Amino acid sequence: MAQPNTGLGFLGRYPRPVSPVRPVVLSGGSGTRLWPLSTPDVPKQFRPLIGDSSLFSLTLARLHGLPDLAPAIVVTGDRHVDLVRAEVDSASIEVGTILVEPVGRNTAPAVLAAAMTAEPDDILVILPSDHLIRDVDGFHEAMTVALAAARRGGVVTLGIQPTRPETGFGYIEVGERDGSAFRVARFKEKPELEDALDMIGDGRHLWNSGMFVGRAEQILAEAAELCPRILEGVRAATPGSAPGAIRLGDGFGAIEAISFDYAIMEKTEHARVVPMDVGWSDVGSYRSLLDVSELDESGNHVSGNVTHAGMTNSYLKADTRPVVVAGLDGVVVVETADGVLVVPLHRAQEVKDLQARIDGE
């Protein structure tokens, strides 16, 4: 059948504009499991924990080279705005907007505020600011697949190939293939050790990285269906889109604190996953920090004014004064101007609770 003459036939000779890829960098965490290297005033993403660059800076740098990049959105808290601005000033990509939370409400409200600030057709690449990825080329390859899946209507998460039976991470069970990505069969909470052993052995499970990709308007549509009260609260607290810093309204603090995983990813029918094996770490504890740090022949990471003898498999750091340790295996000894920590590596997950006692929480 003949096509109607719209007078716009020339448009058919040109490809449709590609949706901009807009990074959303989440920087609201305080990294208390790495106290005293990480503190509420200067959390781990702003510290040079591995090499000379901060994790925040490395997060921005690895975005360089992705196609069709639009200026990024950073979501952070009141006390960290100046730290973000200092990082952004030397960044290799442009940051257009800093969304300032009056109080942290976990990742779902942060992502929805960013989606409202973005253009509806933007493909959002949602990234924590405090993770480490060694293989940037591999990250770009996986992200290319995720972007394609998002353009087909998926809300995509990046899943990490597990390397050990980790009980501190959530897991994703991989379903049937959908293009170059996979459907998500289900999300699983942090498992017991026996379950973690089973999951890494069956080849069908990935670690949940907390990285997501999706079109802004679709993420908002999913929220309207799956968590409308949260969306309503975020909408009321988000004043609009503008370059520079945008302070979210005080009503943001009344929104339910909930992760993007719980609020949307575990409920949507459009969840997709892209496997990724890129030398990823959440740098979420001293155990994981030791795993990605430079080690001596005895398995120790040693920095600062540390004198040691007979130490093995330990993380040793002194910032402001001499520290002497001897004859221990698998310990953390960290001295900074903010405090001193001594703990066995196998109890490193307790640092968060111990730090909370200092603040009287």
Coordinates of C-alpha atoms in Angstrom, one line a residue:
M1 CA 0.0 0.0 0.0
A2 CA 1.3 3.5 -0.9
Q3 CA 2.6 5.5 2.0
P4 CA 0.9 8.9 2.7
N5 CA 2.8 11.9 1.6
T6 CA 3.7 13.7 4.9
G7 CA 6.1 16.1 3.3
L8 CA 8.8 14.6 5.6
G9 CA 10.0 11.8 3.5
F10 CA 13.6 13.0 3.7
L11 CA 13.7 11.9 7.4
G12 CA 13.6 8.3 6.3
R13 CA 17.0 8.7 4.8
Y14 CA 18.6 9.4 8.1
P15 CA 19.0 7.3 11.2
R16 CA 16.9 8.1 14.3
P17 CA 18.9 10.2 16.8
V18 CA 20.6 7.9 19.4
S19 CA 19.4 8.4 23.0
P20 CA 22.0 10.1 25.1
V21 CA 23.9 8.0 27.6
R22 CA 23.8 9.8 30.9
P23 CA 25.9 8.6 33.8
V24 CA 24.3 8.7 37.3
V25 CA 27.0 8.4 40.0
L26 CA 25.7 7.6 43.4
S27 CA 27.9 9.0 46.1
G28 CA 25.9 9.0 49.3
G29 CA 27.6 6.2 51.2
S30 CA 29.9 6.7 54.2
G31 CA 31.9 3.5 53.9
T32 CA 32.0 2.8 57.6
R33 CA 33.4 -0.7 57.2
L34 CA 36.7 0.9 56.3
W35 CA 36.9 3.2 59.4
P36 CA 39.3 5.0 60.1
L37 CA 40.4 5.2 56.5
S38 CA 36.8 6.1 55.6
T39 CA 34.9 8.5 57.9
P40 CA 31.5 10.2 57.6
D41 CA 33.2 13.5 56.6
V42 CA 35.5 11.9 54.0
P43 CA 34.1 8.5 53.0
K44 CA 36.0 5.9 51.1
Q45 CA 35.0 7.0 47.6
F46 CA 37.1 10.2 48.1
R47 CA 40.2 8.5 49.4
P48 CA 43.1 7.2 47.3
L49 CA 42.8 3.7 48.7
I50 CA 44.3 2.0 45.6
G51 CA 47.1 4.0 43.9
D52 CA 47.0 7.8 43.7
S53 CA 43.4 8.3 42.5
S54 CA 40.2 8.2 44.5
L55 CA 37.5 5.6 43.8
F56 CA 35.2 8.5 42.8
S57 CA 37.7 9.7 40.3
L58 CA 38.3 6.2 38.8
T59 CA 34.5 5.8 38.4
L60 CA 34.3 9.0 36.3
A61 CA 37.4 8.1 34.4
R62 CA 36.2 4.7 33.3
L63 CA 33.2 6.3 31.6
H64 CA 35.4 8.0 29.1
G65 CA 35.0 6.3 25.8
L66 CA 31.4 5.2 26.2
P67 CA 29.3 6.3 23.2
D68 CA 26.9 9.3 23.1
L69 CA 27.8 10.5 26.6
A70 CA 25.7 13.3 28.1
P71 CA 26.9 15.3 31.1
A72 CA 26.7 13.2 34.2
I73 CA 24.5 13.5 37.3
V74 CA 26.0 13.0 40.7
V75 CA 23.9 12.3 43.7
T76 CA 25.5 13.1 47.1
G77 CA 24.9 14.4 50.6
D78 CA 25.1 17.9 52.0
R79 CA 28.5 17.3 53.7
H80 CA 30.1 15.9 50.6
V81 CA 29.3 18.6 48.0
D82 CA 32.7 20.3 48.2
L83 CA 34.4 16.9 47.9
V84 CA 32.4 16.1 44.8
R85 CA 33.1 19.5 43.2
A86 CA 36.9 19.0 43.8
E87 CA 36.7 15.6 42.0
V88 CA 34.6 17.0 39.2
D89 CA 37.0 19.9 38.5
S90 CA 39.7 17.4 37.4
A91 CA 37.3 14.8 35.8
S92 CA 37.8 13.6 32.2
I93 CA 34.0 13.7 31.6
E94 CA 31.5 16.5 32.1
V95 CA 29.3 16.6 35.2
G96 CA 26.2 18.7 34.6
T97 CA 24.2 18.4 37.8
I98 CA 24.9 17.6 41.4
L99 CA 21.8 16.4 43.3
V100 CA 22.2 17.1 47.0
E101 CA 20.2 14.9 49.4
P102 CA 19.3 16.5 52.8
V103 CA 19.6 13.0 54.2
G104 CA 20.4 9.6 52.6
R105 CA 17.4 7.4 51.7
N106 CA 19.2 4.5 50.0
T107 CA 19.4 4.1 46.3
A108 CA 15.8 4.0 45.0
P109 CA 15.0 7.6 45.9
A110 CA 18.4 8.7 44.6
V111 CA 17.9 7.0 41.2
L112 CA 14.4 8.3 40.8
A113 CA 15.5 11.9 41.6
A114 CA 18.2 11.5 38.9
A115 CA 15.7 10.1 36.4
M116 CA 13.4 13.1 37.0
T117 CA 16.4 15.4 36.4
A118 CA 17.4 13.7 33.2
E119 CA 15.7 13.9 29.8
P120 CA 13.0 11.2 29.4
D121 CA 14.8 9.5 26.5
D122 CA 18.2 9.4 28.3
I123 CA 19.7 6.0 28.9
L124 CA 20.9 6.2 32.5
V125 CA 24.0 4.4 33.5
I126 CA 23.7 4.1 37.3
L127 CA 27.0 3.5 39.1
P128 CA 28.1 3.4 42.7
S129 CA 31.1 5.8 43.2
D130 CA 33.1 3.5 45.4
H131 CA 33.7 0.4 43.4
L132 CA 36.9 -0.7 41.6
I133 CA 37.0 -2.2 38.1
R134 CA 40.4 -3.3 36.8
D135 CA 39.4 -4.2 33.2
V136 CA 38.0 -1.0 31.7
D137 CA 37.8 -2.4 28.2
G138 CA 35.8 -5.3 29.5
F139 CA 33.5 -2.9 31.4
H140 CA 32.9 -1.0 28.1
E141 CA 32.1 -4.2 26.3
A142 CA 29.6 -5.3 28.9
M143 CA 28.1 -1.7 29.0
T144 CA 27.6 -1.8 25.3
V145 CA 25.5 -4.9 25.6
A146 CA 23.6 -3.4 28.6
L147 CA 22.9 -0.2 26.6
A148 CA 21.4 -2.2 23.7
A149 CA 19.2 -4.2 26.1
A150 CA 18.0 -0.9 27.7
R151 CA 17.1 0.5 24.3
R152 CA 15.0 -2.6 23.7
G153 CA 13.0 -1.9 26.9
G154 CA 15.1 -3.7 29.6
V155 CA 16.0 -2.4 33.0
V156 CA 19.4 -3.9 33.2
T157 CA 21.8 -4.9 35.9
L158 CA 25.4 -5.9 35.6
G159 CA 26.2 -9.2 37.2
I160 CA 29.7 -10.2 38.3
Q161 CA 31.1 -13.6 37.7
P162 CA 31.6 -14.9 41.3
T163 CA 35.1 -16.0 42.3
R164 CA 34.4 -17.3 45.8
P165 CA 31.5 -18.3 48.0
E166 CA 30.8 -14.7 49.2
T167 CA 28.1 -14.4 51.9
G168 CA 28.1 -10.6 51.9
F169 CA 26.7 -10.1 48.4
G170 CA 23.3 -10.6 46.9
Y171 CA 23.1 -13.0 43.9
I172 CA 21.2 -13.0 40.6
E173 CA 20.0 -16.2 39.0
V174 CA 20.4 -16.0 35.3
G175 CA 17.4 -16.9 33.2
E176 CA 16.9 -17.4 29.4
R177 CA 18.8 -15.4 26.9
D178 CA 17.2 -12.2 25.5
G179 CA 19.4 -10.9 22.7
S180 CA 22.9 -10.4 24.1
A181 CA 21.6 -10.1 27.6
F182 CA 19.6 -12.5 29.8
R183 CA 16.4 -12.4 31.7
V184 CA 16.6 -12.3 35.4
A185 CA 15.2 -15.5 36.9
R186 CA 15.3 -14.1 40.4
F187 CA 17.3 -12.1 42.9
K188 CA 18.6 -13.8 46.0
E189 CA 19.6 -12.2 49.3
K190 CA 22.9 -12.6 51.0
P191 CA 23.1 -16.4 51.5
E192 CA 24.5 -18.7 54.1
L193 CA 27.9 -20.3 53.2
E194 CA 26.4 -23.6 52.1
D195 CA 24.0 -21.9 49.7
A196 CA 26.8 -19.6 48.4
L197 CA 28.9 -22.7 47.6
D198 CA 26.0 -24.3 45.7
M199 CA 25.4 -21.1 43.7
I200 CA 29.0 -20.5 42.6
G201 CA 29.2 -24.2 41.5
D202 CA 26.1 -24.3 39.3
G203 CA 27.2 -21.7 36.8
R204 CA 23.8 -19.9 36.8
H205 CA 24.4 -17.3 39.5
L206 CA 26.2 -13.9 39.5
W207 CA 27.0 -11.4 42.2
N208 CA 24.7 -8.4 42.2
S209 CA 27.0 -5.4 41.5
G210 CA 24.5 -2.5 42.2
M211 CA 25.1 -1.1 38.7
F212 CA 22.0 -0.5 36.5
V213 CA 21.1 0.7 33.0
G214 CA 17.7 1.9 31.8
R215 CA 15.9 4.6 30.0
A216 CA 14.8 7.4 32.4
E217 CA 11.2 7.5 31.3
Q218 CA 10.9 3.7 31.7
I219 CA 12.5 3.8 35.2
L220 CA 9.9 6.4 36.2
A221 CA 7.1 4.3 34.7
E222 CA 8.2 1.3 36.6
A223 CA 8.3 3.3 39.8
A224 CA 4.7 4.6 39.1
E225 CA 3.5 1.0 39.0
L226 CA 5.7 -0.7 41.6
C227 CA 6.5 2.0 44.2
P228 CA 4.1 4.9 43.6
R229 CA 4.4 6.4 47.1
I230 CA 8.2 6.6 46.8
L231 CA 7.9 8.2 43.4
E232 CA 5.3 10.7 44.7
G233 CA 7.7 11.7 47.5
V234 CA 10.7 12.1 45.2
R235 CA 8.7 14.1 42.8
A236 CA 7.6 16.5 45.5
A237 CA 11.2 16.9 46.7
T238 CA 12.8 17.4 43.3
P239 CA 12.6 21.0 42.1
G240 CA 13.5 20.3 38.5
S241 CA 16.4 20.2 36.1
A242 CA 19.2 22.8 36.0
P243 CA 23.0 22.8 35.7
G244 CA 25.0 23.0 38.9
A245 CA 23.9 21.9 42.4
I246 CA 20.2 21.1 43.0
R247 CA 19.2 20.7 46.6
L248 CA 16.4 18.3 47.1
G249 CA 13.6 19.4 49.4
D250 CA 13.4 18.6 53.1
G251 CA 10.5 16.3 52.3
F252 CA 13.1 13.9 50.8
G253 CA 13.9 12.8 54.4
A254 CA 10.3 11.4 54.8
I255 CA 10.6 9.0 51.9
E256 CA 11.0 5.4 52.6
A257 CA 14.7 4.4 52.6
I258 CA 14.8 1.5 50.2
S259 CA 17.3 0.2 47.6
F260 CA 16.6 0.3 43.8
D261 CA 16.9 -3.5 43.9
Y262 CA 14.0 -4.0 46.3
A263 CA 11.8 -1.2 45.0
I264 CA 12.0 -2.0 41.3
M265 CA 14.5 -4.6 40.1
E266 CA 13.1 -7.5 42.1
K267 CA 9.5 -6.7 40.9
T268 CA 9.7 -5.6 37.3
E269 CA 9.1 -8.0 34.5
H270 CA 11.7 -6.1 32.4
A271 CA 14.8 -7.0 34.5
R272 CA 17.7 -8.1 32.4
V273 CA 21.3 -9.0 33.4
V274 CA 24.6 -8.8 31.6
P275 CA 27.4 -11.0 33.0
M276 CA 30.7 -9.2 33.5
D277 CA 34.1 -10.5 34.5
V278 CA 36.2 -7.3 34.8
G279 CA 38.2 -7.5 38.1
W280 CA 35.4 -5.9 40.1
S281 CA 35.5 -5.2 43.8
D282 CA 33.1 -3.2 46.0
V283 CA 36.0 -2.4 48.3
G284 CA 33.5 -3.0 51.0
S285 CA 35.7 -4.3 53.8
Y286 CA 39.3 -4.6 54.8
R287 CA 39.3 -8.2 53.4
S288 CA 38.3 -6.9 49.9
L289 CA 40.7 -3.9 50.2
L290 CA 43.6 -6.3 50.9
D291 CA 42.6 -8.4 47.9
V292 CA 43.0 -5.5 45.5
S293 CA 46.0 -3.9 47.2
E294 CA 49.7 -4.3 46.3
L295 CA 51.2 -7.0 48.5
D296 CA 54.7 -8.0 49.6
E297 CA 56.1 -11.5 49.5
S298 CA 54.3 -12.4 52.8
G299 CA 50.9 -11.3 51.6
N300 CA 51.0 -8.0 53.5
H301 CA 50.0 -4.6 52.3
V302 CA 52.2 -2.1 54.2
S303 CA 52.1 1.7 53.8
G304 CA 53.3 4.6 56.0
N305 CA 55.5 4.5 59.0
V306 CA 55.1 0.8 59.8
T307 CA 57.8 -1.4 61.3
H308 CA 56.9 -5.1 61.2
A309 CA 58.4 -8.5 61.7
G310 CA 56.9 -12.0 61.1
M311 CA 53.6 -10.5 59.7
T312 CA 51.6 -12.4 57.1
N313 CA 48.4 -11.8 55.1
S314 CA 47.7 -8.5 56.8
Y315 CA 46.8 -4.9 56.0
L316 CA 49.1 -2.5 57.8
K317 CA 48.9 1.3 57.5
A318 CA 50.2 4.3 59.6
D319 CA 49.4 7.9 58.6
T320 CA 50.6 10.1 61.5
R321 CA 52.9 8.2 63.8
P322 CA 55.1 5.1 64.0
V323 CA 53.3 1.8 64.3
V324 CA 55.2 -1.5 65.3
V325 CA 53.6 -4.9 64.9
A326 CA 55.0 -8.4 65.0
G327 CA 54.1 -12.1 64.8
L328 CA 50.5 -11.9 63.6
D329 CA 48.6 -13.4 60.6
G330 CA 45.5 -12.0 58.9
V331 CA 45.0 -8.8 60.8
V332 CA 44.2 -5.2 60.1
V333 CA 46.2 -2.5 61.8
V334 CA 45.3 1.0 60.7
E335 CA 46.4 4.3 62.3
T336 CA 45.1 7.7 61.1
A337 CA 44.4 11.1 62.6
D338 CA 40.9 9.9 63.1
G339 CA 41.6 6.8 65.1
V340 CA 43.4 3.4 65.4
L341 CA 41.9 0.1 64.3
V342 CA 43.2 -3.4 65.2
V343 CA 41.0 -6.3 64.1
P344 CA 41.4 -9.8 62.7
L345 CA 40.5 -9.9 59.0
H346 CA 37.9 -12.6 59.5
R347 CA 36.0 -10.1 61.8
A348 CA 36.4 -7.1 59.5
Q349 CA 32.7 -6.9 58.8
E350 CA 32.2 -5.9 62.4
V351 CA 34.0 -2.6 61.9
K352 CA 30.8 -0.9 60.8
D353 CA 29.0 -1.7 64.1
L354 CA 32.1 -0.8 66.2
Q355 CA 32.4 2.6 64.4
A356 CA 28.7 3.3 65.2
R357 CA 29.5 3.0 68.9
I358 CA 32.0 5.9 68.5
D359 CA 29.2 8.1 67.2
G360 CA 26.8 6.9 69.8
E361 CA 24.4 5.4 67.3

